[in-house]
Coordinates of C-alpha atoms and ligand atoms in Angstrom, one line a residue:
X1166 CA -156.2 -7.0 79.3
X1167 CA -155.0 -5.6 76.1
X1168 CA -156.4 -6.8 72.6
X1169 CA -154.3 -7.2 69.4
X1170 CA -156.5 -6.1 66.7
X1171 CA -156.8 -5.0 62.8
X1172 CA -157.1 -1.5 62.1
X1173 CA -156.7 1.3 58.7
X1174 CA -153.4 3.4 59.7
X1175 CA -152.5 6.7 58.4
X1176 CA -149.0 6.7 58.8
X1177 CA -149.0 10.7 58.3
X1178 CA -150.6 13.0 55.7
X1179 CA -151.5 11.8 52.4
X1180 CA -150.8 8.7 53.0
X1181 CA -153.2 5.8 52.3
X1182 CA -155.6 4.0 54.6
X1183 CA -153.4 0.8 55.5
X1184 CA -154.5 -2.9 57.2
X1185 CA -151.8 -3.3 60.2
X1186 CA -152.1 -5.0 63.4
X1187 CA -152.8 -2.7 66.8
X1188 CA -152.5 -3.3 70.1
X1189 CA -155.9 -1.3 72.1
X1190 CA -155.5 -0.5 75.5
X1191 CA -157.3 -1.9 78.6
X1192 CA -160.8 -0.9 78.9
X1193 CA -160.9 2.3 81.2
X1194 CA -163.6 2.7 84.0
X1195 CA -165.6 3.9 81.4
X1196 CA -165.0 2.5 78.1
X1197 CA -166.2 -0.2 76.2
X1198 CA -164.4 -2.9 73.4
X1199 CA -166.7 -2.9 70.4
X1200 CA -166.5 -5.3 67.8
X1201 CA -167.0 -3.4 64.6
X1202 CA -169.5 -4.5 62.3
X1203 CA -170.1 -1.4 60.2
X1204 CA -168.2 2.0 59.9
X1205 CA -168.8 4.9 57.3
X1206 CA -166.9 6.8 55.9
X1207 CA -167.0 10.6 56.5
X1208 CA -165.4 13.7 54.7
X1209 CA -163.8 14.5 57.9
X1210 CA -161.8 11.4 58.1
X1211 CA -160.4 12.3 54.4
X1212 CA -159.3 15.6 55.6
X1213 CA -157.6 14.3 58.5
X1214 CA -155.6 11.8 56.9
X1215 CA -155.0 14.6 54.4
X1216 CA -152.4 15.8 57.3
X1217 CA -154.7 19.1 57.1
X1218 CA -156.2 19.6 61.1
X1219 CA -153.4 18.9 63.3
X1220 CA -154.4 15.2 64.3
X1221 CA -151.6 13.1 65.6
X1222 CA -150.2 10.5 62.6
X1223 CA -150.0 7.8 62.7
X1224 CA -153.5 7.0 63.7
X1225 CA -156.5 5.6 63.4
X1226 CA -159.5 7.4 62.2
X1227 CA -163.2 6.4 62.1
X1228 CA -166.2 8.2 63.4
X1229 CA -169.4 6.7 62.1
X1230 CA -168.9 2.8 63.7
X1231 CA -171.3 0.7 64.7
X1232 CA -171.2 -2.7 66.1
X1233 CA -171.5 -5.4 68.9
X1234 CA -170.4 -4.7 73.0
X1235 CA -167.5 -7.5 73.4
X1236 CA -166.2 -6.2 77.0
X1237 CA -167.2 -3.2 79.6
X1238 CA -165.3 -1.1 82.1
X1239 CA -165.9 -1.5 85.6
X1240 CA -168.0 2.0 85.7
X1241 CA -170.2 1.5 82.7
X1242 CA -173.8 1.0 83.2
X1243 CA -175.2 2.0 80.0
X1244 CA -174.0 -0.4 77.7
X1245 CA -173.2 -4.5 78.4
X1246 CA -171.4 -7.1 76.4
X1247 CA -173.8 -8.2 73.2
X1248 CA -175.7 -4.9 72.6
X1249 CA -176.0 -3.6 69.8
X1250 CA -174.6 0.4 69.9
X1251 CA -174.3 3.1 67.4
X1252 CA -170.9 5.0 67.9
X1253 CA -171.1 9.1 68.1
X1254 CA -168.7 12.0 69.0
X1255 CA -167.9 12.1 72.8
X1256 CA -167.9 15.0 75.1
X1257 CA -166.8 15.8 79.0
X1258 CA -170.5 15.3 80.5
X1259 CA -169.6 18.2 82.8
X1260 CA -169.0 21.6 81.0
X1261 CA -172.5 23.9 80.3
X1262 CA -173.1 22.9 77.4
X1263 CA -173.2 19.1 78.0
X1264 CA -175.0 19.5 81.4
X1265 CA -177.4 22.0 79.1
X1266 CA -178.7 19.3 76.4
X1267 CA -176.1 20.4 74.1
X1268 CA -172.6 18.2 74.3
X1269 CA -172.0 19.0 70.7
X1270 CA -170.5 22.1 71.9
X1271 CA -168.5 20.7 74.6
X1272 CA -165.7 23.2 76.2
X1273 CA -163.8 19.9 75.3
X1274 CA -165.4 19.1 72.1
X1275 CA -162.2 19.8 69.8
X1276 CA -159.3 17.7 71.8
X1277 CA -161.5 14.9 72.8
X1278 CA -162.8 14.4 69.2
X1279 CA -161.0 15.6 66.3
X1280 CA -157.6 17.2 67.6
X1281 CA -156.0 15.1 70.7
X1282 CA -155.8 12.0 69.3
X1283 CA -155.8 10.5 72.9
X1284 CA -157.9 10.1 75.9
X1285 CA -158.8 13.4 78.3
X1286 CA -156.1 12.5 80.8
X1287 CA -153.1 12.2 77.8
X1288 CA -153.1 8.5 77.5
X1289 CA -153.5 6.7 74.5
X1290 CA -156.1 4.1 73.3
X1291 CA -153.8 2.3 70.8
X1292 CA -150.0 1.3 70.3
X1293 CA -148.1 -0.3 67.9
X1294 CA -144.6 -1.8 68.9
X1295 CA -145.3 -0.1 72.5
X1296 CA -145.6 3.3 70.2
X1297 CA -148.6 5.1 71.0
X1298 CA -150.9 5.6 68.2
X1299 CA -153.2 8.4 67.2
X1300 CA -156.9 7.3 68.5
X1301 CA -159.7 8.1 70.4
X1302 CA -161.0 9.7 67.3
X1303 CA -164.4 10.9 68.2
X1304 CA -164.4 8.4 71.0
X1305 CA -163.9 5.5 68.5
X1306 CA -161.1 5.4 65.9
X1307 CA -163.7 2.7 64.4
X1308 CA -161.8 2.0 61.1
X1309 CA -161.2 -1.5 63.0
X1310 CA -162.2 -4.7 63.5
X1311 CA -162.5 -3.9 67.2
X1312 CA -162.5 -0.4 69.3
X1313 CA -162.3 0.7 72.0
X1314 CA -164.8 3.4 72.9
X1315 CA -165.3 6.0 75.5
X1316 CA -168.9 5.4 77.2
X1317 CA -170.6 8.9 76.1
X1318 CA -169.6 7.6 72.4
X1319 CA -171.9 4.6 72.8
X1320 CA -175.7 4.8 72.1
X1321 CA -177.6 1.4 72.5
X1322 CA -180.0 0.2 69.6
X1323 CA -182.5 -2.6 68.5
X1324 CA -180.6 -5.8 67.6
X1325 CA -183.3 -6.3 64.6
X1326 CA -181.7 -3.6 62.0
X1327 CA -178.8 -4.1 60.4
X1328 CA -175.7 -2.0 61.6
X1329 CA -174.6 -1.1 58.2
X1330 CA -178.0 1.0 57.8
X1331 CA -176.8 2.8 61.5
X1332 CA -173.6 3.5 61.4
X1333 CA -174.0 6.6 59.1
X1334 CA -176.4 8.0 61.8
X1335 CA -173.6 8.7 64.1
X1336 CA -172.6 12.0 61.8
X1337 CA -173.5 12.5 58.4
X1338 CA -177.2 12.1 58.9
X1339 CA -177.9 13.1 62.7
X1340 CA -176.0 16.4 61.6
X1341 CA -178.1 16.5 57.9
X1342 CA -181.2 16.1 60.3
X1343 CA -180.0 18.2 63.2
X1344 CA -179.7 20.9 60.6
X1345 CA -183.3 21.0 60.0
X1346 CA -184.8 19.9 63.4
X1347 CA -183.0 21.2 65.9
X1348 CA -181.9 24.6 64.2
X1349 CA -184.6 25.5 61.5
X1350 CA -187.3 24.1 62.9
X1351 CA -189.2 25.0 60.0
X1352 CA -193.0 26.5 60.4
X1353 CA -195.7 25.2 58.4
X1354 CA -195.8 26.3 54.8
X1355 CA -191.7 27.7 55.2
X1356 CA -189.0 27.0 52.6
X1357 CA -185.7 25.2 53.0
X1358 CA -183.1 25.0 50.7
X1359 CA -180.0 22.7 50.8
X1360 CA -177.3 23.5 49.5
X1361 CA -175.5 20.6 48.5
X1362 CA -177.1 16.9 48.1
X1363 CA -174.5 14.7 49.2
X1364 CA -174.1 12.7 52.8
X1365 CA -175.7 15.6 55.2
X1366 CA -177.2 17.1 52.2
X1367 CA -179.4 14.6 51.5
X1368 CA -180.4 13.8 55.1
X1369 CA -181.3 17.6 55.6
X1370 CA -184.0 16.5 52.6
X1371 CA -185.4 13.9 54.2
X1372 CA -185.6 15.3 57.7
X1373 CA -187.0 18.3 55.9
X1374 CA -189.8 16.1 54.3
X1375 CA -190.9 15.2 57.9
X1376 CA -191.5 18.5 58.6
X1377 CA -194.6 21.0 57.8
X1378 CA -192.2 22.7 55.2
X1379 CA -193.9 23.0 51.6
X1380 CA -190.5 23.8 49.7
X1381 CA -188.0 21.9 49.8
X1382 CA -185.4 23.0 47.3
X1383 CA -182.0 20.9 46.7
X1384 CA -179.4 22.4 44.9
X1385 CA -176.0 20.4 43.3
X1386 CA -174.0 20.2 40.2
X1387 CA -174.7 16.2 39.8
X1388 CA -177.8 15.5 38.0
X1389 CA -177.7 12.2 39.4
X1390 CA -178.3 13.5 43.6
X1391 CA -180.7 15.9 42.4
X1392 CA -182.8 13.4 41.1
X1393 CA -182.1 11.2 44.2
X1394 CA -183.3 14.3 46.5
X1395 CA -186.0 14.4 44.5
X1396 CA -187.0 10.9 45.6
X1397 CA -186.2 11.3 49.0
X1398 CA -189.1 14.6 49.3
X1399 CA -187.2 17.8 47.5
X1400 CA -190.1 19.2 45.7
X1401 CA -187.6 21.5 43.5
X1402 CA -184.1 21.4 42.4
X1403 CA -181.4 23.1 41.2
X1404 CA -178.4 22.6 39.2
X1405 CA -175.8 24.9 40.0
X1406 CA -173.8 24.0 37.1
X1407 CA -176.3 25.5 34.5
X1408 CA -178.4 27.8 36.7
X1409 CA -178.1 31.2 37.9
X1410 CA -178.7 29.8 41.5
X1411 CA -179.5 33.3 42.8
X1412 CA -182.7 33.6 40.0
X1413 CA -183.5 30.1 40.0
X1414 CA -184.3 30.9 43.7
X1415 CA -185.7 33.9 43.9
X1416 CA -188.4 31.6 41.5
X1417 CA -188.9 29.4 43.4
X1418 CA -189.2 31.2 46.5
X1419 CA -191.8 33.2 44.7
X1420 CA -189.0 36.7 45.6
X1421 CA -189.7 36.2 49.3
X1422 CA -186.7 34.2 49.8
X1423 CA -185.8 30.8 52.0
X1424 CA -187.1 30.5 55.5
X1425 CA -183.9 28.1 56.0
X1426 CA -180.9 27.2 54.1
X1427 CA -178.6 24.2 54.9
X1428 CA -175.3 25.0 53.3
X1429 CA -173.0 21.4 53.1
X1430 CA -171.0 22.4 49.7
X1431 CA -168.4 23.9 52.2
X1432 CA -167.7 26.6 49.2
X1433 CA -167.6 30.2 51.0
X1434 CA -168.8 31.3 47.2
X1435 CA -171.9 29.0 48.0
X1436 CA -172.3 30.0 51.3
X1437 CA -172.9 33.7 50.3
X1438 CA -175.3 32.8 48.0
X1439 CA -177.1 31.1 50.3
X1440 CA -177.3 34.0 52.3
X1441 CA -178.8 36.3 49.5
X1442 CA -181.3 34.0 49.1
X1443 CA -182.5 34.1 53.0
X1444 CA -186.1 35.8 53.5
X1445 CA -186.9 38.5 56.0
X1446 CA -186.0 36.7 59.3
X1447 CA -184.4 33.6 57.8
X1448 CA -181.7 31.6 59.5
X1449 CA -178.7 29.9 57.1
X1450 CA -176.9 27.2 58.9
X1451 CA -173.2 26.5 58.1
X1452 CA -172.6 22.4 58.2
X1453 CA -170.0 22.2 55.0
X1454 CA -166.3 22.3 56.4
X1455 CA -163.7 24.3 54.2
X1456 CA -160.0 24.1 54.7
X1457 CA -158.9 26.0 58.0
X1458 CA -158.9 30.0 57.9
X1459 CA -161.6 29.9 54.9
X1460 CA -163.0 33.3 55.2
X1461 CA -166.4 34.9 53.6
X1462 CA -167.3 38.5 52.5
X1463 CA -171.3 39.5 53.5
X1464 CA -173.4 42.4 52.1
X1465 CA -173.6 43.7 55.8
X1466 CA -176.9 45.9 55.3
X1467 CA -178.2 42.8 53.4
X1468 CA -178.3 40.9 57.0
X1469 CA -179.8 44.2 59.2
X1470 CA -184.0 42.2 58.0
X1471 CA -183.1 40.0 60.7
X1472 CA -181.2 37.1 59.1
X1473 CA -179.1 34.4 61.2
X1474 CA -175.9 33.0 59.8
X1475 CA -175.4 29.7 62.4
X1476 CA -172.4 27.5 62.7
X1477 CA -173.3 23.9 63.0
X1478 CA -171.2 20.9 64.5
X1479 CA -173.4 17.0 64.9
X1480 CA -176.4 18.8 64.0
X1481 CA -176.9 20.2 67.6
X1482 CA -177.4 16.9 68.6
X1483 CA -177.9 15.1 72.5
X1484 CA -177.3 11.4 71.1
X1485 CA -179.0 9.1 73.2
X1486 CA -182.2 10.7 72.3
X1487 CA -181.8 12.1 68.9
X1488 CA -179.5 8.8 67.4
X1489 CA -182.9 5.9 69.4
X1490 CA -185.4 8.5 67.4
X1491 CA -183.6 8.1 64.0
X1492 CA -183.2 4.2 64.7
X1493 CA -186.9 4.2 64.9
X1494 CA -187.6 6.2 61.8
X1495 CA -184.6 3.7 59.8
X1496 CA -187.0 1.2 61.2
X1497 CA -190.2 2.2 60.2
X1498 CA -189.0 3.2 56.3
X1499 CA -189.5 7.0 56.6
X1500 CA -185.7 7.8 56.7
X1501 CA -184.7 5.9 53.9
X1502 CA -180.7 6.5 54.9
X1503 CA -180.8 2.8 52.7
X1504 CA -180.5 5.0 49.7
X1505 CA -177.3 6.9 50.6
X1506 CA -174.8 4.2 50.9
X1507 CA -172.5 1.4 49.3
X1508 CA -170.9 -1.2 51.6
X1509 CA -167.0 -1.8 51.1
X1510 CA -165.5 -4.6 52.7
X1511 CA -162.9 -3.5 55.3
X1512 CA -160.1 -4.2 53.3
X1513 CA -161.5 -2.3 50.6
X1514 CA -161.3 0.7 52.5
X1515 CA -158.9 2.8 49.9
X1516 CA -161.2 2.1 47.0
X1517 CA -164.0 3.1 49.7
X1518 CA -161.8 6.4 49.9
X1519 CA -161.3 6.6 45.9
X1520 CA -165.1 6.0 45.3
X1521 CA -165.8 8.8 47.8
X1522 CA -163.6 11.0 46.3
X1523 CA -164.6 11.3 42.8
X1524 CA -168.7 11.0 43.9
X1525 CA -169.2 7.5 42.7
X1526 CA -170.5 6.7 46.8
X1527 CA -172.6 9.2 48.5
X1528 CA -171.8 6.9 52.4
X1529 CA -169.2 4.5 51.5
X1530 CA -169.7 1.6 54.8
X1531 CA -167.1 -0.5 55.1
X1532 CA -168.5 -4.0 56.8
X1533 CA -166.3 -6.2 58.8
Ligands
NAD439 N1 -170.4 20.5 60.8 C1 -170.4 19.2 61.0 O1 -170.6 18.7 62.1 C2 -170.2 18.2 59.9 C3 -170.5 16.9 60.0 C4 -170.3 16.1 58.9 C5 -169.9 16.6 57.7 N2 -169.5 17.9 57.6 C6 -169.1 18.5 56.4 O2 -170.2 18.8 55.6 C7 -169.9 18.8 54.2 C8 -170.8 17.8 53.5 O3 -170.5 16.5 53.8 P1 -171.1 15.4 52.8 O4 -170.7 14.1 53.4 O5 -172.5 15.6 52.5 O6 -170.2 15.7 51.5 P2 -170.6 15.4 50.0 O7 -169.3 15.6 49.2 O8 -171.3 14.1 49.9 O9 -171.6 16.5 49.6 C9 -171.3 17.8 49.2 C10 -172.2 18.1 47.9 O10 -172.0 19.4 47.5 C11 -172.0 19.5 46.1 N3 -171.3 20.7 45.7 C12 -170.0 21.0 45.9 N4 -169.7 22.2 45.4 C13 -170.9 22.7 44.9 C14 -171.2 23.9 44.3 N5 -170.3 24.9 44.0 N6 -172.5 24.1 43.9 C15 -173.4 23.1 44.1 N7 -173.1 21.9 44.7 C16 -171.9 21.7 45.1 C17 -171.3 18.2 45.7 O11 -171.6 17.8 44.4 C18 -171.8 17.2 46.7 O12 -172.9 16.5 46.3 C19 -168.4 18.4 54.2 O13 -167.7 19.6 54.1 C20 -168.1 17.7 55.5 O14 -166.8 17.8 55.9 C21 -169.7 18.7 58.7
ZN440 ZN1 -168.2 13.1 60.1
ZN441 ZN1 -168.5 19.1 78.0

């Protein structure tokens, strides 16, 4: 049975998040109708309705959703009607890298998630006027009041914590602390610097703090997030729009240089400076997104002491462990994610948008 419901529509680039009524498909064998109750907003969704990556418009974006199971496919077991689930990216299930722990780098990651716009097998997830609709959007195109969601997007958590704290945990944060657990891993007494103190930014801090790191340097151009990383466990910071950042680190780091760096400005200017600033043996990971083609010029003897440059996409995460471990930590107070984010009611998504735009909202969440 189909479902008539509201969603945001981009009707093609640069065009404004718009309320319209959507028709979403029949749950497949192994999909799921959610009833939205929180959905951030990510920088990704602004650059796809930008008309930038080749997504197909019109569509419905929507990556960080969370929200109550209304109805199941015949095939899922995971999930039943009234959980509670935290939407993520999707992924095949049977290429290396999912069968290997990592389905973040799915052979199928790019189409299924950000690109295709509709389900594996070419049919689409939503129409309008019999028309189909760009969806499937990680799995979710959650910007509405209900989705409908592929199985591997859906990860089932306590009923006791409000959705609006999890629904950022589905991106920005698992790939802020995926940066710093599952690719730093930083050994006791180590440095990390992030580079940027937004969204992921911010969540590399605090992952950081729960780690045996002893500096934890944040760098931005907004006084206002450096003194918010300072509260969630930076112990130094440093603002790049009065600071030599090169120097100021090289201070800090005592001249030895950052064990890790977490690099979210998506500036290729930034990036390089990030990787000066790596010590002997120290690994930069690459998590900020610049437009497509963005090239970067290295000091190519300045790598040969061992340094790592590593592209990042969901912080490296397998969901249905990492996303139940974060819920915990929500839970318990020592991942304050609280702190990041504004809630905008749905149909307040463009001022959501605006907000995010000019840095007034670190994780706009729109509630439903
Ligand atoms: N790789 C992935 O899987 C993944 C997932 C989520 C987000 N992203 C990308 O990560 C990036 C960060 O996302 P976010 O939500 O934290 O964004 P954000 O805009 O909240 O954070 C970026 C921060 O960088 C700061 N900044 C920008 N230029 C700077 C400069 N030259 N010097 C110092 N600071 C500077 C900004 O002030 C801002 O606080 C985006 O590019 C986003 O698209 C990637
Ligand atoms: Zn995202
Ligand atoms: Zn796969």
């Amino acid at each position: 049975m189909s479902r008539i419901t509201r969603a945001a529509v981009v009707e093609s680039g640069g065009a404004p998040f718009a309320l319209a009524d959507v028709e979403l498909d029949t749950p497949g064998p192994h999909e799921a109708v959610v009833r939205m109750v929180a959905a951030g907003l990510c920088h990704t969704d602004l650059t796809v309705a930008s008309g930038g990556p080749p997504f197909p418009l019109p569509g419905v974006l929507g990556h960080e959703g969370a929200g109550v199971v209304e109805a199941v496919g015949p095939a899922v077991t995971g999930v039943a009607p009234g959980d509670h689930v935290v939407l993520s990216f999707t992924s095949c299930g049977a290429c290396r890298n999912c069968r290997g722990g990592h389905p973040a780098y799915c052979a199928s990651w790019l189409p299924l998630n950000l690109l295709g716009g509709r389900r594996a097998d070419g049919t689409g997830t939503v129409h309008r006027d019999g028309a189909p609709l760009g969806g499937h959007f990680f799995g979710q195109s959650s910007f509405a009041e209900r989705a409908l969601a592929d199985e591997r997007s859906l990860v089932k958590v306590d009923a006791d914590i409000p959705l609006e704290m999890l629904a950022p945990l589905g991106c920005g944060v698992q790939t802020g602390v995926g940066a710093v657990w599952n690719v730093l891993r930083p050994a006791t007494g180590s440095t990390v610097v992030v580079l940027g103190a937004g969204a992921v930014g911010l969540s590399a801090v605090m992952a950081a703090a729960l780690t045996p790191a002893t500096h934890i340097v944040a760098v931005d151009r907004v006084a206002e997030r450096l003194a918010l990383a300072k509260e969630l466990g930076a112990t130094h910071t440093v603002d790049a729009a009065d600071a030599d950042l090169g120097a100021a680190l090289a201070e800090i780091t005592r001249g030895q240089g950052a064990d890790g760096v977490v690099e979210t400005t998506g500036s290729a200017a930034v990036l390089r400076r990030g990787v000066d600033a790596l010590a002997a043996r120290g690994t930069l990971v690459v998590v900020g997104a610049p437009p497509f083609g963005t090239e970067v010029a290295l000091d190519v003897n300045g790598l040969l002491a061992g340094k790592r440059i590593v592209g990042l996409t969901l912080g490296d995460a397998e969901t249905q462990t990492f996303i139940p471990a974060l819920v915990r930590l929500v839970k318990e107070g020592r991942l304050p994610v609280h702190r990041l984010i504004s809630t905008y009611p749905f149909a307040e998504i463009d001022q959501a948008v605006r907000d995010m735009r000019a840095g007034k909202a670190i994780k706009p969440v729109l509630t439903f």
